[in-house]
XYZ file of C-alpha atoms in Angstrom:
279
model
C 28.590 29.716 143.011
C 30.355 28.761 146.239
C 30.095 31.055 149.226
C 32.449 32.505 151.845
C 30.757 34.076 154.855
C 32.778 36.481 156.999
C 31.229 37.039 160.418
C 32.356 40.369 161.835
C 33.647 43.122 159.554
C 35.971 44.963 161.904
C 39.627 45.664 161.203
C 40.576 42.025 160.562
C 37.295 40.756 159.119
C 36.963 43.785 156.871
C 40.552 43.408 155.685
C 40.000 39.702 154.983
C 36.915 40.545 152.919
C 38.852 43.138 150.927
C 41.870 40.865 150.469
C 39.706 37.933 149.330
C 38.014 39.943 146.583
C 38.130 37.931 143.369
C 39.141 34.698 145.077
C 38.281 31.832 142.720
C 34.524 31.473 142.159
C 33.337 32.392 145.659
C 30.696 34.923 146.592
C 31.769 36.973 149.641
C 29.039 37.592 152.203
C 29.645 39.800 155.242
C 27.712 39.382 158.480
C 27.538 42.473 160.707
C 25.607 43.571 163.763
C 25.555 47.380 163.637
C 23.820 49.556 161.091
C 26.908 51.786 160.881
C 29.174 48.880 159.878
C 26.574 47.648 157.408
C 26.255 51.084 155.804
C 30.033 51.533 155.544
C 30.536 48.054 154.082
C 27.804 48.589 151.486
C 29.054 52.056 150.550
C 32.623 50.830 150.075
C 31.806 47.507 148.406
C 33.553 45.501 151.117
C 31.691 42.286 150.184
C 29.448 41.086 147.403
C 26.593 41.057 149.882
C 26.012 42.238 153.468
C 23.514 40.848 155.965
C 22.708 41.281 159.626
C 21.113 37.824 159.790
C 23.784 35.185 160.352
C 21.210 32.438 160.511
C 20.152 33.147 156.937
C 23.604 32.510 155.416
C 25.403 30.033 157.706
C 23.481 27.017 156.300
C 24.601 27.801 152.718
C 28.225 28.798 153.414
C 31.059 26.637 152.115
C 33.579 28.604 154.179
C 32.879 30.595 157.358
C 35.402 33.038 158.817
C 34.702 33.977 162.446
C 36.247 37.407 163.037
C 35.084 38.226 166.565
C 36.617 38.394 170.025
C 37.419 34.970 171.553
C 34.303 34.881 173.708
C 32.157 35.910 170.757
C 33.598 33.128 168.608
C 32.870 30.515 171.275
C 29.332 31.818 171.715
C 28.722 31.876 167.953
C 29.937 28.298 167.522
C 27.632 27.133 170.284
C 24.639 29.049 168.940
C 24.969 27.924 165.311
C 26.595 24.502 165.789
C 23.696 22.673 164.151
C 23.238 25.121 161.256
C 26.591 24.867 159.470
C 26.533 23.160 156.094
C 27.796 19.571 156.037
C 31.293 19.603 154.555
C 31.819 23.270 155.369
C 35.157 24.709 156.455
C 34.967 26.960 159.515
C 37.921 29.061 160.627
C 38.702 32.019 162.853
C 41.238 34.834 163.322
C 41.770 34.652 167.075
C 45.154 35.270 168.705
C 44.793 32.202 170.900
C 44.141 28.756 169.570
C 43.833 26.144 172.347
C 40.674 27.683 173.837
C 39.147 28.276 170.399
C 39.855 24.741 169.178
C 38.258 23.468 172.385
C 35.178 25.634 171.760
C 34.941 24.237 168.213
C 34.438 20.721 169.567
C 30.688 21.496 169.726
C 30.576 21.266 165.919
C 29.302 18.061 164.317
C 31.977 15.822 162.736
C 30.920 16.708 159.197
C 31.980 20.341 159.792
C 35.747 20.948 159.602
C 37.212 23.583 161.913
C 40.763 24.800 161.218
C 42.109 27.450 163.549
C 43.819 30.432 161.971
C 45.820 33.421 163.193
C 46.769 36.072 160.615
C 49.855 37.745 162.097
C 48.942 41.293 161.132
C 47.038 44.175 162.644
C 47.022 47.807 163.667
C 46.661 49.771 166.873
C 43.329 51.014 165.501
C 40.145 48.996 165.085
C 36.932 49.046 163.076
C 36.037 48.590 159.435
C 37.085 52.174 158.693
C 40.697 51.089 159.267
C 40.463 47.857 157.248
C 42.594 47.522 154.112
C 43.222 44.844 151.525
C 47.016 45.193 151.886
C 47.046 44.523 155.647
C 48.333 40.960 155.251
C 51.064 41.562 152.675
C 54.206 39.594 153.680
C 52.689 38.603 157.040
C 52.725 35.099 158.526
C 49.540 33.016 158.324
C 49.324 30.426 161.106
C 46.892 27.510 160.929
C 46.057 24.820 163.470
C 44.108 22.023 161.771
C 42.059 19.638 163.870
C 42.941 15.943 164.078
C 40.357 15.120 161.415
C 40.810 18.159 159.157
C 40.893 17.243 155.496
C 43.844 17.817 153.173
C 41.428 19.567 150.810
C 40.515 22.135 153.441
C 44.153 22.697 154.433
C 44.888 23.301 150.753
C 41.966 25.749 150.557
C 43.347 27.658 153.558
C 46.718 27.867 151.813
C 45.143 29.122 148.574
C 43.247 31.834 150.447
C 46.469 32.837 152.215
C 48.321 33.185 148.917
C 45.484 35.238 147.427
C 45.535 37.608 150.425
C 49.264 38.174 150.085
C 50.642 36.334 153.103
C 54.358 35.519 153.126
C 53.926 31.919 154.230
C 51.651 29.426 155.948
C 52.808 27.985 159.278
C 51.038 24.737 160.212
C 51.315 23.997 163.943
C 49.443 22.773 167.012
C 47.224 25.018 169.154
C 49.460 24.465 172.190
C 52.652 25.382 170.355
C 50.964 28.424 168.839
C 49.866 29.734 172.227
C 53.282 29.211 173.818
C 55.072 31.060 170.998
C 52.485 33.840 170.651
C 52.825 34.568 174.369
C 56.411 35.558 173.533
C 56.184 37.095 170.047
C 52.953 39.048 170.537
C 51.341 39.079 173.958
C 54.375 39.963 176.079
C 55.214 42.735 173.593
C 51.857 44.292 174.386
C 52.532 43.832 178.098
C 55.870 45.628 177.679
C 54.172 48.481 175.796
C 51.480 49.073 178.413
C 54.003 48.682 181.263
C 56.236 51.367 179.742
C 53.183 53.640 179.570
C 52.614 53.120 183.308
C 55.835 55.022 184.084
C 55.177 58.251 186.033
C 57.426 60.166 183.618
C 55.326 59.264 180.556
C 53.736 62.682 180.074
C 56.995 64.482 180.773
C 58.706 62.891 177.787
C 56.931 65.010 175.179
C 59.515 66.329 172.741
C 62.002 63.634 173.686
C 60.406 60.634 171.939
C 62.510 58.906 169.335
C 61.672 56.085 166.991
C 62.538 53.438 169.556
C 60.025 54.863 172.054
C 57.303 55.146 169.424
C 57.959 51.614 168.174
C 57.938 50.181 171.700
C 54.688 51.856 172.746
C 52.810 51.743 169.424
C 50.551 48.871 170.485
C 49.845 50.228 173.972
C 46.635 51.983 172.861
C 45.055 48.542 172.550
C 41.503 47.219 172.395
C 40.994 46.593 176.127
C 38.142 44.024 175.966
C 39.944 41.996 173.293
C 43.325 41.914 175.015
C 41.758 41.222 178.405
C 40.329 38.039 176.880
C 43.544 37.121 175.069
C 45.764 37.578 178.125
C 43.338 35.799 180.463
C 42.751 32.825 178.162
C 46.488 32.276 177.662
C 47.534 33.092 181.223
C 49.874 30.127 181.967
C 51.988 30.590 178.849
C 51.991 34.385 179.130
C 52.957 34.411 182.802
C 55.879 32.090 182.067
C 57.158 34.515 179.417
C 56.666 37.502 181.746
C 58.729 35.769 184.458
C 61.511 35.154 181.919
C 61.394 38.823 180.924
C 61.535 39.913 184.571
C 64.650 37.764 185.060
C 66.302 39.199 181.945
C 65.533 42.797 182.935
C 66.871 42.132 186.422
C 70.091 40.748 184.965
C 70.596 43.910 182.935
C 69.809 46.155 185.900
C 72.297 44.287 188.065
C 75.148 44.455 185.566
C 74.511 48.178 184.980
C 74.425 48.839 188.739
C 77.705 46.957 189.166
C 79.584 49.529 187.117
C 81.409 46.735 185.279
C 81.386 48.132 181.735
C 83.219 45.091 180.387
C 80.540 42.750 181.703
C 77.841 45.055 180.323
C 79.484 45.112 176.896
C 79.738 41.327 176.914
C 76.083 40.968 177.808
C 75.004 43.477 175.146
C 77.161 41.684 172.560
C 75.604 38.333 173.424
C 72.049 39.707 173.127
C 72.733 41.668 169.935
C 74.362 38.670 168.271
C 71.282 36.545 169.028
C 69.100 39.098 167.233
C 71.517 39.250 164.270
C 71.500 35.464 164.034
C 67.704 35.404 164.021
C 67.653 37.969 161.214
C 69.858 35.713 159.094
C 67.799 32.542 159.571
């Protein structure tokens, strides 16, 4: 029987393990560090087998999913670079790709690393919040290396279909990071910035759906997002500057009192969103 090893059974790793249940003829093996995660995973049947010894299963794994923070992934690749099985596929779930693909260069040429970013998540973390349905209708982004095999790309696509993803987007690490700075990272920046307002705690009883939607991701995993923002700083800062310019333009037209100009600007922005919804 072939073997998939999932390193890190938190929210994403645990959900991947649950979503991959019954995938082809693979045994699912979870690698965890804490006793609490191990006990939960065993009690809830999250994988076929659970171990706290990565070194015991990495050499036999046909597929390895690295479901840690960016720094943890880089450290793991460096520590186990000579223990991966020849011909193995190694992938990750990190929200940045350029730095991770660079870290994967320590692997020997007979080990194929394909970057991956499942575009799904929650504002909560930990295996207790994992669920098999987390990836339903979500985007599944992959960034193959220059020497990645067609067979491994096909395997990634089959796993994506089994987990319920809407589609598979094949792109470069650089393009991924530039786009994710806009579609994900700056949205988190907006959420935490809104929560920095001095009137935050005075708004109780006045929150509508738009406020809840905007700030939902503000209660984020601080160590994780510190790494993600820092490791994608150039792209993210460019997007933040664009946002600052756009906010300033709205403030200025509102301050001008020119309701016609404001209506025109709102119409232009709203029509762009409607057009995106249709494409």
